[in-house]
Amino acid sequence: STIYMAYYTIAHYLQGENNLNGEESKSPENIKVGDLTDDVFNYIYRKGFPLPEGSGIASDTLTKMRDEFRYWYPMDLRVSAKDLIPNHLTMALYNHAAIWDDEPELWPRGYYTNGHIMVDAQKMSKSKGNFLMMLETINKYSADAT
């Protein structure tokens, strides 16, 4: 889950619109899960890998996917919660450095961590039940509340 931003660059080829469950029948390029081999992902995400032979995915589609990844990556800024620094965000750096060890220009350019939102002097969390839904917050405090 620490390099899912790379997946987002090609997700529209695999899932299309209104397909959060990833149903193969809704794939706009008719891509099947079984077509997503290591060779396919290496071609899309890694430098110097050849176009996979015998892939069930059209060559022009694979090239478009690779070109889109190269256009959108690396992420300029990853914004997350400060409690994810010792695990998720650190592993994201490690994984980027391991996968793209020969291309450090694809490593994340920046991270920003925000603090916790306080409600009634306590950290807001689902487990405490003291959270506000976005629409509820807007109705109560306005969209300009900070």
mmCIF file of C-alpha atoms in Angstrom:
data_model
loop_
_atom_site.group_PDB
_atom_site.id
_atom_site.type_symbol
_atom_site.label_atom_id
_atom_site.label_comp_id
_atom_site.label_asym_id
_atom_site.label_seq_id
_atom_site.Cartn_x
_atom_site.Cartn_y
_atom_site.Cartn_z
ATOM 1 C CA SER A 1 0.000 0.000 0.000
ATOM 2 C CA THR A 2 2.976 2.324 0.149
ATOM 3 C CA ILE A 3 3.325 2.768 -3.621
ATOM 4 C CA TYR A 4 -0.356 2.872 -4.479
ATOM 5 C CA MET A 5 0.164 6.349 -5.953
ATOM 6 C CA ALA A 6 1.982 4.579 -8.819
ATOM 7 C CA TYR A 7 -1.110 2.408 -9.319
ATOM 8 C CA TYR A 8 -3.337 5.485 -9.494
ATOM 9 C CA THR A 9 -1.465 6.613 -12.625
ATOM 10 C CA ILE A 10 -2.819 3.597 -14.556
ATOM 11 C CA ALA A 11 -5.992 2.666 -12.641
ATOM 12 C CA HIS A 12 -8.310 4.216 -15.222
ATOM 13 C CA TYR A 13 -7.030 1.726 -17.818
ATOM 14 C CA LEU A 14 -7.787 -1.197 -15.522
ATOM 15 C CA GLN A 15 -10.953 -0.149 -13.744
ATOM 16 C CA GLY A 16 -12.455 2.737 -15.679
ATOM 17 C CA GLU A 17 -15.125 4.911 -14.122
ATOM 18 C CA ASN A 18 -17.725 3.842 -11.583
ATOM 19 C CA ASN A 19 -15.916 0.577 -10.925
ATOM 20 C CA LEU A 20 -14.547 0.784 -7.397
ATOM 21 C CA ASN A 21 -14.790 -2.996 -7.041
ATOM 22 C CA GLY A 22 -12.526 -3.532 -10.040
ATOM 23 C CA GLU A 23 -14.915 -5.758 -11.986
ATOM 24 C CA GLU A 24 -13.050 -7.115 -15.016
ATOM 25 C CA SER A 25 -16.124 -6.792 -17.216
ATOM 26 C CA LYS A 26 -16.012 -3.003 -16.739
ATOM 27 C CA SER A 27 -12.343 -2.603 -17.696
ATOM 28 C CA PRO A 28 -12.296 -0.044 -20.539
ATOM 29 C CA GLU A 29 -9.277 -1.790 -22.097
ATOM 30 C CA ASN A 30 -10.646 -5.299 -21.414
ATOM 31 C CA ILE A 31 -7.684 -6.047 -19.135
ATOM 32 C CA LYS A 32 -7.971 -9.251 -17.130
ATOM 33 C CA VAL A 33 -6.334 -9.765 -13.746
ATOM 34 C CA GLY A 34 -4.365 -12.678 -15.170
ATOM 35 C CA ASP A 35 -2.811 -10.330 -17.752
ATOM 36 C CA LEU A 36 -1.152 -8.278 -15.002
ATOM 37 C CA THR A 37 2.086 -10.215 -14.811
ATOM 38 C CA ASP A 38 5.447 -9.210 -13.374
ATOM 39 C CA ASP A 39 6.644 -8.540 -16.939
ATOM 40 C CA VAL A 40 3.718 -6.156 -17.497
ATOM 41 C CA PHE A 41 4.368 -4.236 -14.286
ATOM 42 C CA ASN A 42 8.119 -4.152 -14.928
ATOM 43 C CA TYR A 43 7.498 -2.687 -18.388
ATOM 44 C CA ILE A 44 5.118 -0.043 -17.027
ATOM 45 C CA TYR A 45 7.001 0.942 -13.874
ATOM 46 C CA ARG A 46 10.679 0.141 -14.430
ATOM 47 C CA LYS A 47 13.219 1.595 -16.805
ATOM 48 C CA GLY A 48 14.763 -0.635 -19.478
ATOM 49 C CA PHE A 49 12.317 -3.533 -19.416
ATOM 50 C CA PRO A 50 11.062 -4.737 -22.807
ATOM 51 C CA LEU A 51 7.482 -4.823 -23.979
ATOM 52 C CA PRO A 52 6.139 -8.131 -22.612
ATOM 53 C CA GLU A 53 5.704 -10.832 -25.221
ATOM 54 C CA GLY A 54 2.414 -12.674 -25.417
ATOM 55 C CA SER A 55 0.613 -10.256 -23.107
ATOM 56 C CA GLY A 56 -3.159 -10.184 -23.262
ATOM 57 C CA ILE A 57 -2.911 -6.392 -23.110
ATOM 58 C CA ALA A 58 -2.517 -4.501 -26.379
ATOM 59 C CA SER A 59 0.980 -3.083 -26.927
ATOM 60 C CA ASP A 60 -0.309 0.438 -27.497
ATOM 61 C CA THR A 61 -2.246 0.265 -24.209
ATOM 62 C CA LEU A 62 0.854 -0.868 -22.328
ATOM 63 C CA THR A 63 2.862 1.962 -23.855
ATOM 64 C CA LYS A 64 0.175 4.503 -22.915
ATOM 65 C CA MET A 65 0.155 3.157 -19.361
ATOM 66 C CA ARG A 66 3.946 3.439 -19.118
ATOM 67 C CA ASP A 67 3.892 6.957 -20.588
ATOM 68 C CA GLU A 68 1.230 8.089 -18.103
ATOM 69 C CA PHE A 69 3.182 6.690 -15.189
ATOM 70 C CA ARG A 70 6.295 8.518 -16.397
ATOM 71 C CA TYR A 71 4.293 11.727 -16.822
ATOM 72 C CA TRP A 72 2.671 11.734 -13.371
ATOM 73 C CA TYR A 73 5.487 10.298 -11.263
ATOM 74 C CA PRO A 74 7.048 11.024 -8.862
ATOM 75 C CA MET A 75 4.505 12.408 -6.477
ATOM 76 C CA ASP A 76 5.364 15.974 -5.597
ATOM 77 C CA LEU A 77 3.793 15.924 -2.171
ATOM 78 C CA ARG A 78 2.275 13.201 0.002
ATOM 79 C CA VAL A 79 0.061 14.595 2.753
ATOM 80 C CA SER A 80 -0.726 12.297 5.645
ATOM 81 C CA ALA A 81 -1.227 12.100 9.391
ATOM 82 C CA LYS A 82 1.725 12.352 11.755
ATOM 83 C CA ASP A 83 0.972 8.973 13.356
ATOM 84 C CA LEU A 84 1.923 7.297 10.043
ATOM 85 C CA ILE A 85 5.528 8.545 10.085
ATOM 86 C CA PRO A 86 7.040 5.530 11.907
ATOM 87 C CA ASN A 87 5.333 2.950 9.700
ATOM 88 C CA HIS A 88 3.463 3.741 6.484
ATOM 89 C CA LEU A 89 5.396 6.833 5.376
ATOM 90 C CA THR A 90 8.774 5.382 6.300
ATOM 91 C CA MET A 91 8.002 2.173 4.419
ATOM 92 C CA ALA A 92 6.882 4.240 1.423
ATOM 93 C CA LEU A 93 10.355 5.780 1.287
ATOM 94 C CA TYR A 94 12.043 2.392 1.693
ATOM 95 C CA ASN A 95 9.866 0.799 -0.997
ATOM 96 C CA HIS A 96 10.437 3.605 -3.479
ATOM 97 C CA ALA A 97 14.193 3.383 -2.858
ATOM 98 C CA ALA A 98 14.138 -0.395 -3.309
ATOM 99 C CA ILE A 99 11.922 -0.547 -6.397
ATOM 100 C CA TRP A 100 13.452 2.445 -8.164
ATOM 101 C CA ASP A 101 16.983 2.111 -6.792
ATOM 102 C CA ASP A 102 18.393 3.064 -10.193
ATOM 103 C CA GLU A 103 15.971 5.985 -10.598
ATOM 104 C CA PRO A 104 16.016 8.169 -7.482
ATOM 105 C CA GLU A 105 14.253 10.848 -9.512
ATOM 106 C CA LEU A 106 11.102 8.711 -9.036
ATOM 107 C CA TRP A 107 11.296 8.848 -5.252
ATOM 108 C CA PRO A 108 8.742 11.076 -3.481
ATOM 109 C CA ARG A 109 9.751 14.731 -3.571
ATOM 110 C CA GLY A 110 8.075 15.735 -0.347
ATOM 111 C CA TYR A 111 5.998 14.709 2.620
ATOM 112 C CA TYR A 112 3.782 16.861 4.796
ATOM 113 C CA THR A 113 2.238 15.594 7.981
ATOM 114 C CA ASN A 114 -0.651 17.263 9.716
ATOM 115 C CA GLY A 115 -1.526 17.134 13.363
ATOM 116 C CA HIS A 116 -4.609 15.634 14.933
ATOM 117 C CA ILE A 117 -7.916 17.457 14.870
ATOM 118 C CA MET A 118 -9.246 18.035 18.337
ATOM 119 C CA VAL A 119 -12.926 17.783 19.262
ATOM 120 C CA ASP A 120 -13.874 18.656 22.829
ATOM 121 C CA ALA A 121 -10.148 18.688 23.741
ATOM 122 C CA GLN A 122 -9.678 15.088 22.549
ATOM 123 C CA LYS A 123 -8.158 13.664 19.382
ATOM 124 C CA MET A 124 -10.907 13.077 16.876
ATOM 125 C CA SER A 125 -11.271 9.382 16.076
ATOM 126 C CA LYS A 126 -13.887 6.895 14.964
ATOM 127 C CA SER A 127 -13.145 4.650 17.931
ATOM 128 C CA LYS A 128 -13.948 7.477 20.384
ATOM 129 C CA GLY A 129 -17.076 8.380 18.448
ATOM 130 C CA ASN A 130 -16.228 12.079 18.592
ATOM 131 C CA PHE A 131 -15.792 12.641 14.870
ATOM 132 C CA LEU A 132 -17.707 14.955 12.576
ATOM 133 C CA MET A 133 -18.763 14.092 9.050
ATOM 134 C CA MET A 134 -17.795 16.638 6.403
ATOM 135 C CA LEU A 135 -21.349 17.703 5.499
ATOM 136 C CA GLU A 136 -22.267 17.952 9.191
ATOM 137 C CA THR A 137 -19.217 20.166 9.794
ATOM 138 C CA ILE A 138 -20.049 22.432 6.854
ATOM 139 C CA ASN A 139 -23.669 22.786 7.973
ATOM 140 C CA LYS A 140 -22.623 23.543 11.538
ATOM 141 C CA TYR A 141 -19.554 25.752 11.015
ATOM 142 C CA SER A 142 -19.617 26.697 7.271
ATOM 143 C CA ALA A 143 -17.229 25.652 4.534
ATOM 144 C CA ASP A 144 -14.823 28.431 5.570
ATOM 145 C CA ALA A 145 -14.299 27.207 9.145
ATOM 146 C CA THR A 146 -10.704 26.492 10.082
#
